[in-house]
Amino acid sequence: MADKIQVFTPSFRVEECLEQIRECLEIGWSGMGFKTVEMEKAWNDYTGLPHSHFLNSATAALHIAVAMLKRKHGWADGDEIICTPLTFVSSNHAVMYENMKVVFADVDEHLCMDPADIERKIGPRTRAVMFVALGGNTGRLKEVAKLCKDRGLPLILDAAHMAGSKLDGKDPGHWADVTCYSFQAVKNLPTADSGMVCFQDKTLDEEARKFSWLGINKDTYARAQQGNYKWKYGVDYVGFKYNGSAVMGAMALVGLKYLDVDNVRRRDIAALYDARFAGAGAIETVPMAADCIPSRHLYQIMLDDRDGLMAHLNAAEIFPGVHYRDNTEYDMYAYGKGTCPKAERASDRLITLPIHLRLSDDDVNRVADEVLKFVKAA
Ligand SMILES: Cc1ncc(COP(=O)(O)O)c(C=O)c1O
């Protein structure tokens, strides 16, 4: 029986991670601070963005992004943010956490939001746009950024898949007001669970630090550096406990060191799949934007009998994924059903083939062989 091939299997540099974590344990600091502060500085340097705040997840980052903008601009409950139905529910839940409403815009051939449809969906209560870079592809992000600027709408970038993607040679976060990255267990920069929120605006970054620490106006690490009155802090409002920990920061620092070389390998795997599927008419691949060097978090194809291919691959010990099921299939977003026909069609036809650093070229060829065998037999 052939070895199982999973859609994602993370690779950790175990000894280096343990060495970094050991430092936390030896000095007795595993929570917020220490390595989280180092990781924030390292992420600023890597992305060129001005502020990075290390959190327990991208879901927390997305909530914070919506919450800070809502407070800054005085948005009301029921005001709207335009987002995509083809995403992990965290993107849309972040809007719901703040009692706002998601209006869905359809996707284009990149499976990212289509600026023309965003424009059509802008209404009197639209307050912001949340762009999701599916698989690390930037799609038409620059056009969306221009549209947002012209219409005075803040742009939130869900960059959960985007660690290491480049747009015109820069981190795509440069085109957004706030960018949210995920370092969850199977992402391109895997930890166990963590994420980063990067505001362009210093005041929002400062506010976000308080919001993610229960509304407390001084974090424990900063207080530990003080002499007197270490124990004394104010609580300005009811915030959330969204902070990242030094142990996760330690893993993230190691992951960051290898992010670029890992992403080169991901792009090589994608190129190998592309070459194998060229000319196989029944298989539709997803074009990367021309100005983007993608992180290649995902390698997606579309075909009519997706479920048949899934069953065929599973029988061959290959376990792909689907990213994502159209969110309007879920009860809380069902009001959006029928508003994004391209996303709906894609959701029925999409399959994510295995892409990760443990795959050899032979493994990738084995997956491609099975896909082509299925398509030829159909
Ligand atoms: C598009 C997208 N947004 C947000 C998230 C949430 O990330 P996290 O698991 O770090 O909360 C994910 C995670 O899979 C995602 O795929």
Coordinates of C-alpha atoms and ligand atoms in Angstrom, one line a residue:
M1 CA 0.0 0.0 0.0
A2 CA 1.4 3.4 -1.0
D3 CA 2.1 6.0 1.7
K4 CA -0.7 8.4 2.6
I5 CA -0.4 11.9 1.1
Q6 CA -2.3 14.6 3.1
V7 CA -3.2 18.0 1.7
F8 CA -1.1 19.6 4.4
T9 CA 1.6 18.3 6.6
P10 CA 3.7 21.0 8.3
S11 CA 7.5 20.7 8.6
F12 CA 9.1 22.0 11.7
R13 CA 12.8 22.6 12.3
V14 CA 12.5 20.7 15.5
E15 CA 15.9 21.3 17.1
E16 CA 15.8 25.0 16.3
C17 CA 12.3 25.3 17.7
L18 CA 13.2 23.5 20.8
E19 CA 16.3 25.7 21.3
Q20 CA 14.1 28.8 21.0
I21 CA 11.4 27.4 23.3
R22 CA 14.1 26.3 25.8
E23 CA 15.1 30.0 26.2
C24 CA 11.6 30.8 27.2
L25 CA 11.4 28.0 29.7
E26 CA 14.9 28.7 31.1
I27 CA 14.2 32.3 31.8
G28 CA 10.7 31.5 33.0
W29 CA 8.7 33.5 30.4
S30 CA 6.4 31.5 28.2
G31 CA 3.4 33.9 28.0
M32 CA 3.0 37.3 26.3
G33 CA 6.2 39.3 25.8
F34 CA 9.8 38.2 25.3
K35 CA 9.7 36.2 22.0
T36 CA 6.4 37.9 21.0
V37 CA 8.2 41.2 21.0
E38 CA 11.1 39.7 19.0
M39 CA 8.7 38.3 16.5
E40 CA 6.9 41.6 16.1
K41 CA 10.2 43.4 15.4
A42 CA 11.3 40.6 13.0
W43 CA 7.9 40.8 11.2
N44 CA 8.2 44.6 10.8
D45 CA 11.6 44.1 9.3
Y46 CA 10.5 41.3 7.0
T47 CA 7.3 43.0 5.7
G48 CA 8.4 46.6 5.9
L49 CA 5.1 47.3 7.7
P50 CA 5.3 49.8 10.5
H51 CA 3.4 48.0 13.3
S52 CA 3.0 44.3 14.0
H53 CA 1.1 42.8 17.0
F54 CA 1.5 39.1 17.7
L55 CA -1.8 37.3 18.6
N56 CA -3.2 33.9 19.3
S57 CA -4.7 33.6 15.7
A58 CA -5.6 35.4 12.5
T59 CA -9.3 35.0 13.7
A60 CA -8.4 37.3 16.6
A61 CA -6.5 39.6 14.2
L62 CA -9.5 39.9 11.9
H63 CA -11.9 40.7 14.8
I64 CA -9.5 43.3 16.1
A65 CA -9.2 44.9 12.6
V66 CA -13.0 45.2 12.4
A67 CA -13.4 46.3 16.0
M68 CA -10.7 49.0 15.9
L69 CA -12.0 50.5 12.7
K70 CA -15.5 50.4 13.9
R71 CA -14.6 52.4 17.0
K72 CA -12.4 54.8 15.2
H73 CA -15.0 55.7 12.6
G74 CA -18.1 55.4 14.8
W75 CA -19.7 52.7 12.6
A76 CA -23.1 51.5 13.8
D77 CA -24.4 47.9 14.4
G78 CA -25.9 46.7 11.1
D79 CA -23.4 48.7 9.0
E80 CA -21.8 46.6 6.2
I81 CA -18.5 45.2 5.2
I82 CA -18.0 43.7 1.8
C83 CA -16.3 40.3 1.8
T84 CA -16.2 37.0 -0.1
P85 CA -18.2 33.8 0.4
L86 CA -15.2 31.8 -0.7
T87 CA -13.2 31.9 2.5
F88 CA -12.7 30.3 5.8
V89 CA -15.6 31.5 8.1
S90 CA -13.2 33.5 10.3
S91 CA -13.2 36.3 7.7
N92 CA -16.9 36.7 7.8
H93 CA -17.4 35.9 11.5
A94 CA -15.0 38.8 12.3
V95 CA -17.7 41.1 10.9
M96 CA -20.4 39.4 12.8
Y97 CA -18.5 39.6 16.1
E98 CA -19.0 43.4 15.8
N99 CA -22.7 43.1 15.0
M100 CA -22.1 44.3 11.5
K101 CA -23.4 42.7 8.3
V102 CA -21.4 40.9 5.6
V103 CA -22.4 41.8 2.1
F104 CA -20.9 39.3 -0.4
A105 CA -19.0 40.2 -3.5
D106 CA -18.3 37.6 -6.2
V107 CA -14.9 36.3 -7.1
D108 CA -13.0 36.5 -10.4
E109 CA -10.8 34.0 -12.2
H110 CA -8.2 34.3 -9.4
L111 CA -11.0 33.2 -6.9
C112 CA -10.4 36.5 -5.1
M113 CA -12.9 39.3 -4.9
D114 CA -13.8 41.0 -8.2
P115 CA -13.4 44.8 -7.9
A116 CA -16.3 45.3 -10.4
D117 CA -18.6 43.3 -8.2
I118 CA -17.4 45.1 -5.0
E119 CA -18.3 48.3 -6.7
R120 CA -21.8 47.0 -7.5
K121 CA -22.3 45.9 -3.9
I122 CA -21.3 49.3 -2.4
G123 CA -24.4 50.8 -0.7
P124 CA -25.2 53.6 1.7
R125 CA -24.2 51.5 4.7
T126 CA -20.9 50.1 3.3
R127 CA -18.1 51.0 5.7
A128 CA -15.1 48.8 4.6
V129 CA -13.9 46.0 2.3
M130 CA -12.2 42.8 3.5
F131 CA -10.2 41.2 0.8
V132 CA -9.2 37.6 1.1
A133 CA -6.0 36.5 -0.7
L134 CA -7.0 32.9 -1.4
G135 CA -4.1 30.6 -1.4
G136 CA -1.7 33.6 -1.2
N137 CA -2.7 34.9 -4.6
T138 CA -3.1 38.7 -4.7
G139 CA -5.8 38.7 -7.5
R140 CA -6.8 42.2 -8.3
L141 CA -5.8 43.6 -4.9
K142 CA -4.3 46.8 -6.3
E143 CA -7.5 47.6 -8.1
V144 CA -9.5 46.9 -5.0
A145 CA -7.1 49.2 -3.0
K146 CA -7.7 52.0 -5.5
L147 CA -11.4 51.5 -5.4
C148 CA -11.4 51.7 -1.6
K149 CA -9.2 54.8 -1.7
D150 CA -11.5 56.5 -4.2
R151 CA -14.6 55.6 -2.2
G152 CA -13.1 56.4 1.2
L153 CA -13.5 52.8 2.5
P154 CA -10.8 51.2 4.7
L155 CA -9.3 48.0 3.3
I156 CA -8.8 45.0 5.6
L157 CA -6.6 42.3 4.1
D158 CA -7.2 38.7 5.2
A159 CA -3.6 37.5 4.6
A160 CA -4.0 34.3 6.4
H161 CA -2.6 32.4 3.4
M162 CA -0.2 35.1 2.5
A163 CA 2.9 34.9 4.6
G164 CA 5.7 35.5 2.2
S165 CA 3.6 36.6 -0.8
K166 CA 4.9 39.6 -2.7
L167 CA 3.1 42.1 -4.8
D168 CA 5.3 44.3 -7.0
G169 CA 8.2 42.9 -4.9
K170 CA 6.6 44.1 -1.6
D171 CA 4.5 42.6 1.1
P172 CA 0.9 43.0 0.0
G173 CA 0.1 44.5 3.4
H174 CA 1.4 47.8 2.0
W175 CA -1.9 48.1 0.0
A176 CA -4.2 47.7 3.0
D177 CA -5.1 49.7 6.1
V178 CA -4.8 46.6 8.2
T179 CA -3.4 43.1 7.4
C180 CA -4.1 39.9 9.3
Y181 CA -1.7 36.9 8.9
S182 CA -2.1 33.4 10.2
F183 CA 0.7 31.3 11.7
Q184 CA -1.7 28.4 12.4
A185 CA -0.5 24.8 12.4
V186 CA -0.7 24.2 8.6
K187 CA 0.0 27.6 7.2
N188 CA 3.2 28.6 5.4
L189 CA 4.7 29.9 8.6
P190 CA 3.4 27.2 11.0
T191 CA 3.4 27.4 14.8
A192 CA 0.6 25.7 16.7
D193 CA -1.8 28.6 16.7
S194 CA -0.8 32.3 16.3
G195 CA -1.3 35.3 14.0
M196 CA -0.4 38.9 13.5
V197 CA -2.3 42.1 13.0
C198 CA -0.5 44.9 11.2
F199 CA -2.1 48.4 11.3
Q200 CA -0.7 51.2 9.3
D201 CA -2.0 53.6 11.9
K202 CA 0.1 53.9 15.1
T203 CA -2.9 54.8 17.3
L204 CA -4.9 51.8 16.1
D205 CA -2.0 49.6 16.8
E206 CA -1.8 50.9 20.4
E207 CA -5.5 50.6 20.9
A208 CA -5.4 47.0 19.5
R209 CA -2.8 46.1 22.2
K210 CA -5.2 47.1 24.9
F211 CA -8.2 45.5 23.2
S212 CA -6.3 42.1 22.9
W213 CA -5.4 42.3 26.5
L214 CA -8.8 42.5 28.2
G215 CA -8.8 46.3 28.0
I216 CA -5.8 46.5 30.4
N217 CA -3.7 49.6 29.8
K218 CA -0.3 48.1 30.5
D219 CA 0.8 44.6 29.5
T220 CA 2.4 42.2 32.0
Y221 CA 5.7 42.2 30.2
A222 CA 5.9 46.0 30.2
R223 CA 5.0 46.0 33.9
A224 CA 7.6 43.4 34.7
Q225 CA 10.2 45.8 33.3
Q226 CA 9.1 48.5 35.8
G227 CA 10.3 48.9 39.3
N228 CA 7.5 50.2 41.6
Y229 CA 3.8 49.8 41.0
K230 CA 4.3 46.7 38.9
W231 CA 1.1 45.5 40.3
K232 CA -1.0 48.6 39.3
Y233 CA -2.9 48.9 36.1
G234 CA -6.2 50.3 34.8
V235 CA -8.8 48.5 32.8
D236 CA -10.3 50.9 30.3
Y237 CA -13.1 48.7 29.0
V238 CA -14.1 45.0 28.5
G239 CA -11.5 43.7 26.0
F240 CA -10.6 40.2 24.8
K241 CA -7.8 37.8 25.6
Y242 CA -6.3 37.5 22.2
N243 CA -2.6 37.9 23.0
G244 CA 0.1 35.5 21.6
S245 CA 2.6 33.7 23.8
A246 CA 6.4 33.6 23.9
V247 CA 6.4 29.9 23.1
M248 CA 4.4 30.5 19.9
G249 CA 6.7 33.5 19.2
A250 CA 9.7 31.2 19.5
M251 CA 8.3 28.8 16.9
A252 CA 7.4 31.7 14.6
L253 CA 10.9 33.2 14.7
V254 CA 12.3 29.9 13.5
G255 CA 9.5 29.6 10.8
L256 CA 10.3 33.1 9.6
K257 CA 13.9 32.2 9.0
Y258 CA 12.8 29.6 6.5
L259 CA 9.7 31.2 5.0
D260 CA 11.2 32.4 1.8
V261 CA 13.0 29.1 0.9
D262 CA 10.0 27.1 1.9
N263 CA 7.8 29.2 -0.4
V264 CA 10.2 28.7 -3.3
R265 CA 9.7 24.9 -2.9
R266 CA 5.9 25.5 -2.8
R267 CA 6.1 27.4 -6.1
D268 CA 8.2 24.6 -7.6
I269 CA 5.5 22.1 -6.6
A270 CA 2.8 24.3 -8.1
A271 CA 4.9 24.6 -11.3
L272 CA 5.2 20.8 -11.5
Y273 CA 1.5 20.4 -11.1
D274 CA 0.9 23.1 -13.8
A275 CA 3.2 21.3 -16.2
R276 CA 1.5 18.0 -15.7
F277 CA -2.0 19.5 -16.2
A278 CA -1.2 21.6 -19.2
G279 CA -3.4 20.5 -22.0
A280 CA -5.7 18.4 -19.8
G281 CA -8.9 20.1 -20.9
A282 CA -11.2 19.0 -18.1
I283 CA -8.9 20.5 -15.5
E284 CA -9.1 24.2 -14.8
T285 CA -6.2 25.7 -12.9
V286 CA -6.3 29.0 -11.0
P287 CA -4.1 31.7 -12.6
M288 CA -1.9 33.7 -10.2
A289 CA -1.9 37.5 -10.7
A290 CA 0.9 38.6 -13.0
D291 CA 2.3 41.1 -10.5
C292 CA 2.3 38.5 -7.6
I293 CA 4.9 36.1 -6.3
P294 CA 2.5 33.9 -4.4
S295 CA 3.1 32.1 -1.2
R296 CA 1.4 29.1 -2.8
H297 CA -0.4 28.2 0.4
L298 CA -2.8 26.3 -1.9
Y299 CA -2.7 24.5 -5.2
Q300 CA -6.3 24.4 -6.5
I301 CA -7.9 22.9 -9.6
M302 CA -11.5 22.9 -10.7
L303 CA -13.4 20.2 -12.5
D304 CA -17.0 19.1 -12.9
D305 CA -16.9 15.8 -11.1
R306 CA -15.0 17.1 -8.0
D307 CA -16.6 14.6 -5.7
G308 CA -15.7 11.7 -8.1
L309 CA -12.0 12.8 -8.2
M310 CA -12.0 13.2 -4.4
A311 CA -13.2 9.6 -4.0
H312 CA -10.7 8.3 -6.6
L313 CA -7.8 10.1 -4.8
N314 CA -8.9 8.9 -1.4
A315 CA -8.9 5.3 -2.7
A316 CA -5.3 5.9 -3.8
E317 CA -4.4 7.1 -0.3
I318 CA -4.3 10.7 -1.3
F319 CA -6.3 13.2 0.8
P320 CA -6.9 16.6 -0.8
G321 CA -9.0 19.4 0.7
V322 CA -11.6 21.9 -0.4
H323 CA -11.0 25.6 0.1
Y324 CA -13.7 26.6 0.6
R325 CA -17.3 25.7 0.8
D326 CA -19.3 28.8 -0.3
N327 CA -20.1 30.5 3.1
T328 CA -23.7 31.2 2.0
E329 CA -24.3 27.4 2.4
Y330 CA -24.1 28.1 6.2
D331 CA -27.2 29.2 8.0
M332 CA -25.9 32.5 9.3
Y333 CA -24.9 33.6 5.8
A334 CA -27.7 32.0 3.8
Y335 CA -29.2 35.5 3.2
G336 CA -26.4 35.9 0.6
K337 CA -27.3 32.8 -1.4
G338 CA -27.5 33.5 -5.1
T339 CA -25.6 36.8 -4.9
C340 CA -22.2 35.4 -6.0
P341 CA -22.8 32.8 -8.8
K342 CA -19.1 32.4 -9.7
A343 CA -18.1 31.6 -6.1
E344 CA -21.0 29.2 -5.8
R345 CA -19.9 27.4 -9.0
A346 CA -16.3 27.3 -7.9
S347 CA -17.3 25.9 -4.5
D348 CA -18.9 22.9 -6.2
R349 CA -15.9 22.2 -8.4
L350 CA -12.8 23.1 -6.3
I351 CA -10.3 20.7 -4.9
T352 CA -7.0 21.6 -3.2
L353 CA -4.2 19.1 -4.1
P354 CA -1.5 18.3 -1.6
I355 CA 1.1 21.0 -1.3
H356 CA 3.7 21.0 1.5
L357 CA 7.4 20.6 2.1
R358 CA 7.4 16.9 2.8
L359 CA 6.3 16.1 -0.7
S360 CA 9.0 14.9 -3.1
D361 CA 8.7 15.4 -6.8
D362 CA 7.8 11.7 -7.0
D363 CA 4.9 12.3 -4.6
V364 CA 3.6 15.3 -6.7
N365 CA 3.9 13.2 -9.8
R366 CA 1.9 10.4 -8.1
V367 CA -0.9 12.8 -7.3
A368 CA -0.8 14.3 -10.8
D369 CA -0.9 10.7 -12.3
E370 CA -4.0 9.8 -10.3
V371 CA -5.7 13.1 -11.2
L372 CA -5.0 12.5 -14.9
K373 CA -6.0 8.8 -14.7
F374 CA -9.4 9.9 -13.3
V375 CA -9.9 12.6 -15.9
K376 CA -9.0 10.3 -18.8
A377 CA -11.3 7.6 -17.6
A378 CA -14.3 10.0 -17.2
Ligands
LIG1 C1 -8.7 32.7 4.7 C2 -8.5 32.5 6.2 N1 -8.8 33.5 7.1 C3 -8.6 33.4 8.4 C4 -8.2 32.2 8.9 C5 -8.1 32.1 10.4 O1 -6.8 31.8 10.8 P1 -6.5 31.3 12.3 O2 -6.6 29.8 12.2 O3 -5.1 31.7 12.5 O4 -7.4 31.9 13.2 C6 -7.9 31.1 8.1 C7 -7.5 29.8 8.7 O5 -7.5 28.8 8.1 C8 -8.1 31.3 6.7 O6 -7.9 30.3 5.9

